[in-house]
């Protein structure tokens, strides 16, 4: 299931506070963006215990319970994990990955808030979560009867929200600094093959492992250690970018220094990865700071654009290929940089723009 209307982690608590208290909610989102943690935090904020049921590990009888003879009649006794006296948050994790029989067993619990003769205590909330089939994750089709019993909310990853949280959560400073420069590397679409990919969860894992190694990551074998950890948790291109960023830190390179003229583009063949990282960061900076309409450019922005054109020329002298990547369209054929800047740049570097047009 896809939706053009999504919420960020920062906006989710308010949505759940108004919706989940009156109707059951199903939270959709890609793997690793923190759905489960956010629901537990929401329950904690309400002062409710969060009871998690993992759909992939349940059978219908785990919900319905076992029969008991009472006064000559059989009555199903729901499991202790569900049948509670005090209000709580029932979290149905990976609900859409459960078998059809298990999904069907949840119908009355989700809509009528009851199983057999047991009713959820007043003040309880029911929230489900799951991945989408398009995420190459374990997911089964959700029946129309189940889907129609839930309010569907779609969560998207937000670098701004995650970085705000990370600063106070003890995330390794290298990661915070890197994602501040490259927020687009926080998350990547799940690959179709079995390989690591970047998510808020994987960056958190990388932070934990860096912290576990301690000072060793800054020692003689630091580069080797960080390479092992980064490539074991992140998308390959993001891992390479992170390693190149650390190289800038260790070698006093930095985009700001290059923009100010205090440093030059690294030209040594051994620094090719560093040059690529700086060029990508340079493109991201221009995309962020240059307005779509030149008329809205302040004198300071015009000065930045002038300096950017000069740096593109210098970059092209070192590597025409990397300079082309800076001004190249994105994967959908859309220009990353404003058209007016590219037109102005053509006057100063016709060879580069001609090469771009001929691609």
Short mmCIF file of N, CA and C in Angstrom, two decimals, residues 24-154:
data_model
loop_
_atom_site.label_atom_id
_atom_site.label_comp_id
_atom_site.label_asym_id
_atom_site.label_seq_id
_atom_site.Cartn_x
_atom_site.Cartn_y
_atom_site.Cartn_z
N UNK A 24 -8.78 2.17 15.80
CA UNK A 24 -7.51 1.47 15.60
C UNK A 24 -6.75 2.02 14.39
N UNK A 25 -5.44 2.09 14.52
CA UNK A 25 -4.58 2.69 13.49
C UNK A 25 -3.61 1.64 12.97
N UNK A 26 -3.33 1.70 11.67
CA UNK A 26 -2.26 0.88 11.11
C UNK A 26 -1.21 1.81 10.53
N UNK A 27 0.02 1.64 11.00
CA UNK A 27 1.13 2.49 10.59
C UNK A 27 1.97 1.77 9.54
N UNK A 28 2.00 2.33 8.33
CA UNK A 28 2.78 1.78 7.23
C UNK A 28 4.12 2.51 7.15
N UNK A 29 5.15 1.79 6.74
CA UNK A 29 6.44 2.44 6.55
C UNK A 29 7.51 1.44 6.17
N UNK A 30 8.58 1.96 5.60
CA UNK A 30 9.69 1.11 5.17
C UNK A 30 10.40 0.50 6.38
N UNK A 31 11.12 -0.59 6.19
CA UNK A 31 11.85 -1.19 7.30
C UNK A 31 12.90 -0.22 7.86
N UNK A 32 13.06 -0.25 9.17
CA UNK A 32 14.16 0.47 9.79
C UNK A 32 13.96 1.94 10.05
N UNK A 33 12.73 2.47 9.84
CA UNK A 33 12.55 3.90 10.07
C UNK A 33 11.98 4.20 11.45
N UNK A 34 11.80 3.18 12.28
CA UNK A 34 11.45 3.42 13.69
C UNK A 34 9.99 3.30 14.04
N UNK A 35 9.20 2.57 13.26
CA UNK A 35 7.77 2.46 13.53
C UNK A 35 7.51 1.88 14.92
N UNK A 36 8.14 0.77 15.23
CA UNK A 36 7.89 0.10 16.50
C UNK A 36 8.30 0.97 17.68
N UNK A 37 9.46 1.59 17.59
CA UNK A 37 9.94 2.44 18.69
C UNK A 37 9.00 3.62 18.92
N UNK A 38 8.48 4.18 17.85
CA UNK A 38 7.59 5.34 17.99
C UNK A 38 6.27 4.97 18.65
N UNK A 39 5.76 3.79 18.32
CA UNK A 39 4.50 3.35 18.94
C UNK A 39 4.72 3.09 20.42
N UNK A 40 5.85 2.50 20.77
CA UNK A 40 6.13 2.26 22.19
C UNK A 40 6.29 3.59 22.94
N UNK A 41 6.92 4.56 22.31
CA UNK A 41 7.06 5.87 22.94
C UNK A 41 5.71 6.55 23.10
N UNK A 42 4.84 6.36 22.10
CA UNK A 42 3.49 6.92 22.19
C UNK A 42 2.75 6.32 23.38
N UNK A 43 2.81 5.01 23.53
CA UNK A 43 2.14 4.35 24.65
C UNK A 43 2.70 4.85 25.98
N UNK A 44 4.02 4.98 26.05
CA UNK A 44 4.65 5.47 27.27
C UNK A 44 4.17 6.88 27.60
N UNK A 45 4.00 7.71 26.56
CA UNK A 45 3.52 9.07 26.77
C UNK A 45 2.11 9.11 27.32
N UNK A 46 1.31 8.09 27.00
CA UNK A 46 -0.06 8.01 27.54
C UNK A 46 -0.10 7.33 28.91
N UNK A 47 1.05 6.85 29.35
CA UNK A 47 1.09 6.13 30.62
C UNK A 47 0.53 4.73 30.52
N UNK A 48 0.57 4.15 29.31
CA UNK A 48 0.03 2.81 29.09
C UNK A 48 1.16 1.82 28.86
N UNK A 49 0.99 0.61 29.37
CA UNK A 49 1.92 -0.46 29.04
C UNK A 49 1.71 -0.85 27.59
N UNK A 50 2.80 -1.08 26.88
CA UNK A 50 2.71 -1.49 25.48
C UNK A 50 2.92 -2.99 25.38
N UNK A 51 1.88 -3.70 24.95
CA UNK A 51 1.94 -5.15 24.79
C UNK A 51 2.06 -5.45 23.30
N UNK A 52 3.19 -6.03 22.90
CA UNK A 52 3.46 -6.28 21.49
C UNK A 52 3.13 -7.72 21.12
N UNK A 53 2.43 -7.91 20.03
CA UNK A 53 2.18 -9.22 19.45
C UNK A 53 2.77 -9.21 18.05
N UNK A 54 3.65 -10.13 17.77
CA UNK A 54 4.32 -10.20 16.48
C UNK A 54 3.53 -11.11 15.56
N UNK A 55 2.96 -10.54 14.50
CA UNK A 55 2.06 -11.29 13.63
C UNK A 55 2.67 -12.53 13.04
N UNK A 56 3.96 -12.49 12.71
CA UNK A 56 4.61 -13.63 12.06
C UNK A 56 4.85 -14.79 13.02
N UNK A 57 4.67 -14.58 14.31
CA UNK A 57 4.94 -15.63 15.29
C UNK A 57 3.66 -16.11 15.98
N UNK A 58 2.52 -15.80 15.40
CA UNK A 58 1.25 -16.15 16.02
C UNK A 58 0.48 -17.17 15.20
N UNK A 59 -0.32 -17.96 15.89
CA UNK A 59 -1.31 -18.83 15.28
C UNK A 59 -2.68 -18.36 15.77
N UNK A 60 -3.76 -18.68 15.06
CA UNK A 60 -5.09 -18.20 15.48
C UNK A 60 -5.41 -18.53 16.93
N UNK A 61 -5.02 -19.72 17.40
CA UNK A 61 -5.33 -20.11 18.77
C UNK A 61 -4.58 -19.28 19.81
N UNK A 62 -3.47 -18.64 19.37
CA UNK A 62 -2.75 -17.76 20.30
C UNK A 62 -3.57 -16.54 20.66
N UNK A 63 -4.54 -16.20 19.82
CA UNK A 63 -5.40 -15.05 20.09
C UNK A 63 -6.74 -15.48 20.68
N UNK A 64 -7.32 -16.50 20.08
CA UNK A 64 -8.64 -16.95 20.53
C UNK A 64 -8.57 -17.61 21.90
N UNK A 65 -7.44 -18.25 22.17
CA UNK A 65 -7.29 -18.93 23.45
C UNK A 65 -7.74 -20.38 23.39
N UNK A 66 -7.77 -21.01 24.53
CA UNK A 66 -8.17 -22.42 24.61
C UNK A 66 -9.54 -22.54 25.28
N UNK A 67 -10.30 -23.56 24.91
CA UNK A 67 -11.63 -23.71 25.50
C UNK A 67 -11.57 -24.21 26.94
N UNK A 68 -12.52 -23.75 27.73
CA UNK A 68 -12.65 -24.18 29.13
C UNK A 68 -14.12 -24.48 29.38
N UNK A 69 -14.38 -25.54 30.12
CA UNK A 69 -15.77 -25.92 30.42
C UNK A 69 -16.23 -25.16 31.66
N UNK A 70 -17.29 -24.37 31.51
CA UNK A 70 -17.86 -23.61 32.62
C UNK A 70 -19.35 -23.88 32.65
N UNK A 71 -19.80 -24.49 33.74
CA UNK A 71 -21.21 -24.83 33.89
C UNK A 71 -21.72 -25.66 32.71
N UNK A 72 -20.90 -26.57 32.28
CA UNK A 72 -21.30 -27.50 31.23
C UNK A 72 -21.21 -26.92 29.83
N UNK A 73 -20.68 -25.72 29.72
CA UNK A 73 -20.54 -25.09 28.40
C UNK A 73 -19.08 -24.71 28.17
N UNK A 74 -18.69 -24.76 26.91
CA UNK A 74 -17.30 -24.38 26.60
C UNK A 74 -17.21 -22.87 26.40
N UNK A 75 -16.10 -22.33 26.89
CA UNK A 75 -15.84 -20.90 26.73
C UNK A 75 -14.36 -20.72 26.45
N UNK A 76 -14.07 -19.94 25.43
CA UNK A 76 -12.67 -19.71 25.10
C UNK A 76 -12.07 -18.69 26.05
N UNK A 77 -10.89 -19.01 26.55
CA UNK A 77 -10.19 -18.12 27.47
C UNK A 77 -9.03 -17.45 26.74
N UNK A 78 -9.10 -16.16 26.50
CA UNK A 78 -8.02 -15.48 25.79
C UNK A 78 -6.74 -15.52 26.60
N UNK A 79 -5.60 -15.45 25.94
CA UNK A 79 -4.32 -15.54 26.64
C UNK A 79 -4.12 -14.38 27.62
N UNK A 80 -3.33 -14.66 28.64
CA UNK A 80 -3.07 -13.68 29.69
C UNK A 80 -2.43 -12.40 29.14
N UNK A 81 -1.65 -12.57 28.07
CA UNK A 81 -0.97 -11.42 27.49
C UNK A 81 -1.96 -10.38 26.97
N UNK A 82 -3.14 -10.85 26.53
CA UNK A 82 -4.16 -9.94 26.00
C UNK A 82 -5.18 -9.60 27.07
N UNK A 83 -5.64 -10.59 27.80
CA UNK A 83 -6.71 -10.39 28.78
C UNK A 83 -6.16 -9.71 30.03
N UNK A 84 -6.21 -8.41 30.06
CA UNK A 84 -5.69 -7.62 31.18
C UNK A 84 -6.81 -6.79 31.79
N UNK A 85 -6.61 -6.46 33.05
CA UNK A 85 -7.64 -5.71 33.76
C UNK A 85 -7.49 -4.20 33.58
N UNK A 86 -6.25 -3.74 33.38
CA UNK A 86 -6.00 -2.31 33.25
C UNK A 86 -5.85 -1.94 31.77
N UNK A 87 -6.19 -0.69 31.41
CA UNK A 87 -6.04 -0.26 30.00
C UNK A 87 -4.58 -0.35 29.56
N UNK A 88 -4.37 -0.67 28.30
CA UNK A 88 -3.01 -0.79 27.77
C UNK A 88 -3.03 -0.52 26.27
N UNK A 89 -1.84 -0.46 25.69
CA UNK A 89 -1.69 -0.28 24.25
C UNK A 89 -1.38 -1.63 23.63
N UNK A 90 -2.28 -2.12 22.80
CA UNK A 90 -2.06 -3.39 22.12
C UNK A 90 -1.40 -3.09 20.78
N UNK A 91 -0.16 -3.49 20.64
CA UNK A 91 0.62 -3.20 19.44
C UNK A 91 0.73 -4.47 18.60
N UNK A 92 0.11 -4.45 17.43
CA UNK A 92 0.09 -5.60 16.53
C UNK A 92 1.19 -5.39 15.47
N UNK A 93 2.39 -5.82 15.80
CA UNK A 93 3.53 -5.60 14.93
C UNK A 93 3.54 -6.62 13.79
N UNK A 94 3.90 -6.17 12.60
CA UNK A 94 3.94 -7.02 11.42
C UNK A 94 2.60 -7.71 11.19
N UNK A 95 1.52 -6.98 11.45
CA UNK A 95 0.18 -7.56 11.29
C UNK A 95 -0.06 -8.04 9.87
N UNK A 96 0.39 -7.25 8.88
CA UNK A 96 0.13 -7.63 7.50
C UNK A 96 1.09 -8.71 6.99
N UNK A 97 2.00 -9.15 7.86
CA UNK A 97 2.86 -10.30 7.51
C UNK A 97 2.31 -11.60 8.08
N UNK A 98 1.25 -11.50 8.89
CA UNK A 98 0.64 -12.68 9.49
C UNK A 98 -0.14 -13.46 8.44
N UNK A 99 -0.36 -14.73 8.73
CA UNK A 99 -1.14 -15.57 7.82
C UNK A 99 -2.58 -15.06 7.75
N UNK A 100 -3.32 -15.39 6.68
CA UNK A 100 -4.71 -14.95 6.57
C UNK A 100 -5.56 -15.37 7.76
N UNK A 101 -5.33 -16.56 8.30
CA UNK A 101 -6.12 -17.02 9.44
C UNK A 101 -5.86 -16.16 10.67
N UNK A 102 -4.60 -15.76 10.86
CA UNK A 102 -4.27 -14.91 12.01
C UNK A 102 -4.87 -13.52 11.81
N UNK A 103 -4.76 -13.00 10.58
CA UNK A 103 -5.36 -11.70 10.32
C UNK A 103 -6.87 -11.74 10.61
N UNK A 104 -7.50 -12.83 10.21
CA UNK A 104 -8.95 -12.96 10.44
C UNK A 104 -9.26 -13.02 11.93
N UNK A 105 -8.37 -13.65 12.70
CA UNK A 105 -8.59 -13.76 14.15
C UNK A 105 -8.55 -12.40 14.82
N UNK A 106 -7.90 -11.44 14.18
CA UNK A 106 -7.79 -10.10 14.76
C UNK A 106 -9.03 -9.24 14.48
N UNK A 107 -9.92 -9.65 13.59
CA UNK A 107 -11.02 -8.80 13.17
C UNK A 107 -11.80 -8.22 14.35
N UNK A 108 -12.32 -9.09 15.21
CA UNK A 108 -13.16 -8.61 16.30
C UNK A 108 -12.35 -7.83 17.33
N UNK A 109 -11.10 -8.22 17.52
CA UNK A 109 -10.26 -7.52 18.48
C UNK A 109 -10.00 -6.08 18.01
N UNK A 110 -9.80 -5.92 16.70
CA UNK A 110 -9.50 -4.59 16.17
C UNK A 110 -10.75 -3.71 16.12
N UNK A 111 -11.83 -4.22 15.58
CA UNK A 111 -13.02 -3.38 15.42
C UNK A 111 -13.89 -3.33 16.67
N UNK A 112 -14.20 -4.50 17.26
CA UNK A 112 -15.10 -4.55 18.40
C UNK A 112 -14.38 -4.52 19.74
N UNK A 113 -13.03 -4.57 19.69
CA UNK A 113 -12.21 -4.51 20.90
C UNK A 113 -12.55 -5.66 21.86
N UNK A 114 -12.83 -6.83 21.28
CA UNK A 114 -13.16 -7.98 22.11
C UNK A 114 -12.67 -9.26 21.46
N UNK A 115 -12.41 -10.26 22.30
CA UNK A 115 -12.15 -11.63 21.86
C UNK A 115 -13.02 -12.52 22.72
N UNK A 116 -13.97 -13.20 22.07
CA UNK A 116 -14.91 -14.00 22.85
C UNK A 116 -15.71 -13.11 23.78
N UNK A 117 -15.67 -13.42 25.06
CA UNK A 117 -16.40 -12.61 26.04
C UNK A 117 -15.52 -11.53 26.68
N UNK A 118 -14.23 -11.53 26.32
CA UNK A 118 -13.32 -10.55 26.91
C UNK A 118 -13.32 -9.26 26.09
N UNK A 119 -13.42 -8.12 26.77
CA UNK A 119 -13.35 -6.82 26.13
C UNK A 119 -12.15 -6.06 26.65
N UNK A 120 -11.50 -5.34 25.75
CA UNK A 120 -10.37 -4.51 26.18
C UNK A 120 -10.85 -3.47 27.18
N UNK A 121 -10.09 -3.22 28.22
CA UNK A 121 -10.49 -2.22 29.21
C UNK A 121 -10.67 -0.84 28.57
N UNK A 122 -11.58 -0.07 29.09
CA UNK A 122 -11.81 1.29 28.63
C UNK A 122 -10.49 2.07 28.71
N UNK A 123 -10.18 2.81 27.65
CA UNK A 123 -8.94 3.58 27.64
C UNK A 123 -7.80 2.88 26.93
N UNK A 124 -8.01 1.63 26.51
CA UNK A 124 -6.98 0.90 25.76
C UNK A 124 -6.95 1.41 24.32
N UNK A 125 -5.80 1.27 23.68
CA UNK A 125 -5.68 1.65 22.26
C UNK A 125 -5.10 0.47 21.50
N UNK A 126 -5.45 0.37 20.22
CA UNK A 126 -4.96 -0.69 19.35
C UNK A 126 -4.25 -0.04 18.16
N UNK A 127 -2.99 -0.40 17.99
CA UNK A 127 -2.19 0.14 16.89
C UNK A 127 -1.46 -1.01 16.21
N UNK A 128 -1.52 -1.06 14.90
CA UNK A 128 -0.77 -2.05 14.14
C UNK A 128 0.30 -1.37 13.31
N UNK A 129 1.25 -2.14 12.84
CA UNK A 129 2.32 -1.59 12.00
C UNK A 129 2.83 -2.68 11.07
N UNK A 130 3.37 -2.25 9.93
CA UNK A 130 3.91 -3.22 8.99
C UNK A 130 4.62 -2.55 7.84
N UNK A 131 5.38 -3.34 7.12
CA UNK A 131 6.09 -2.87 5.95
C UNK A 131 5.21 -3.02 4.72
N UNK A 132 5.63 -2.35 3.65
CA UNK A 132 4.89 -2.42 2.40
C UNK A 132 5.50 -3.51 1.51
N UNK A 133 4.70 -4.10 0.67
CA UNK A 133 5.21 -5.13 -0.23
C UNK A 133 6.29 -4.58 -1.15
N UNK A 134 6.20 -3.29 -1.48
CA UNK A 134 7.19 -2.68 -2.37
C UNK A 134 8.55 -2.51 -1.70
N UNK A 135 8.63 -2.75 -0.38
CA UNK A 135 9.91 -2.62 0.33
C UNK A 135 10.69 -3.92 0.33
N UNK A 136 10.26 -4.89 -0.44
CA UNK A 136 10.91 -6.20 -0.48
C UNK A 136 10.97 -6.83 0.91
N UNK A 137 9.99 -6.53 1.73
CA UNK A 137 9.90 -7.08 3.08
C UNK A 137 8.79 -8.14 3.10
N UNK A 138 8.78 -8.93 4.17
CA UNK A 138 7.74 -9.94 4.32
C UNK A 138 6.40 -9.24 4.54
N UNK A 139 5.50 -9.39 3.61
CA UNK A 139 4.18 -8.77 3.71
C UNK A 139 3.20 -9.57 2.87
N UNK A 140 2.01 -9.74 3.41
CA UNK A 140 0.95 -10.44 2.71
C UNK A 140 -0.15 -9.44 2.35
N UNK A 141 -0.94 -9.74 1.35
CA UNK A 141 -2.06 -8.86 1.03
C UNK A 141 -3.00 -8.74 2.23
N UNK A 142 -3.41 -7.53 2.54
CA UNK A 142 -4.35 -7.32 3.63
C UNK A 142 -5.76 -7.37 3.06
N UNK A 143 -6.59 -8.20 3.64
CA UNK A 143 -7.95 -8.34 3.13
C UNK A 143 -8.70 -7.03 3.27
N UNK A 144 -9.68 -6.85 2.41
CA UNK A 144 -10.47 -5.62 2.46
C UNK A 144 -11.21 -5.50 3.78
N UNK A 145 -11.63 -6.64 4.35
CA UNK A 145 -12.34 -6.60 5.63
C UNK A 145 -11.44 -6.08 6.74
N UNK A 146 -10.16 -6.48 6.73
CA UNK A 146 -9.23 -5.99 7.75
C UNK A 146 -8.83 -4.55 7.46
N UNK A 147 -8.53 -4.25 6.21
CA UNK A 147 -8.11 -2.88 5.87
C UNK A 147 -9.17 -1.87 6.23
N UNK A 148 -10.44 -2.25 6.06
CA UNK A 148 -11.54 -1.33 6.33
C UNK A 148 -11.81 -1.14 7.82
N UNK A 149 -11.14 -1.91 8.66
CA UNK A 149 -11.30 -1.78 10.10
C UNK A 149 -10.24 -0.85 10.72
N UNK A 150 -9.34 -0.29 9.88
CA UNK A 150 -8.20 0.46 10.38
C UNK A 150 -8.11 1.83 9.72
N UNK A 151 -7.58 2.80 10.47
CA UNK A 151 -7.19 4.09 9.90
C UNK A 151 -5.73 3.96 9.48
N UNK A 152 -5.44 4.20 8.21
CA UNK A 152 -4.10 3.96 7.68
C UNK A 152 -3.28 5.25 7.67
N UNK A 153 -2.11 5.17 8.30
CA UNK A 153 -1.19 6.31 8.38
C UNK A 153 0.15 5.87 7.80
N UNK A 154 0.72 6.69 6.92
CA UNK A 154 1.97 6.34 6.25
C UNK A 154 3.10 7.21 6.80
#
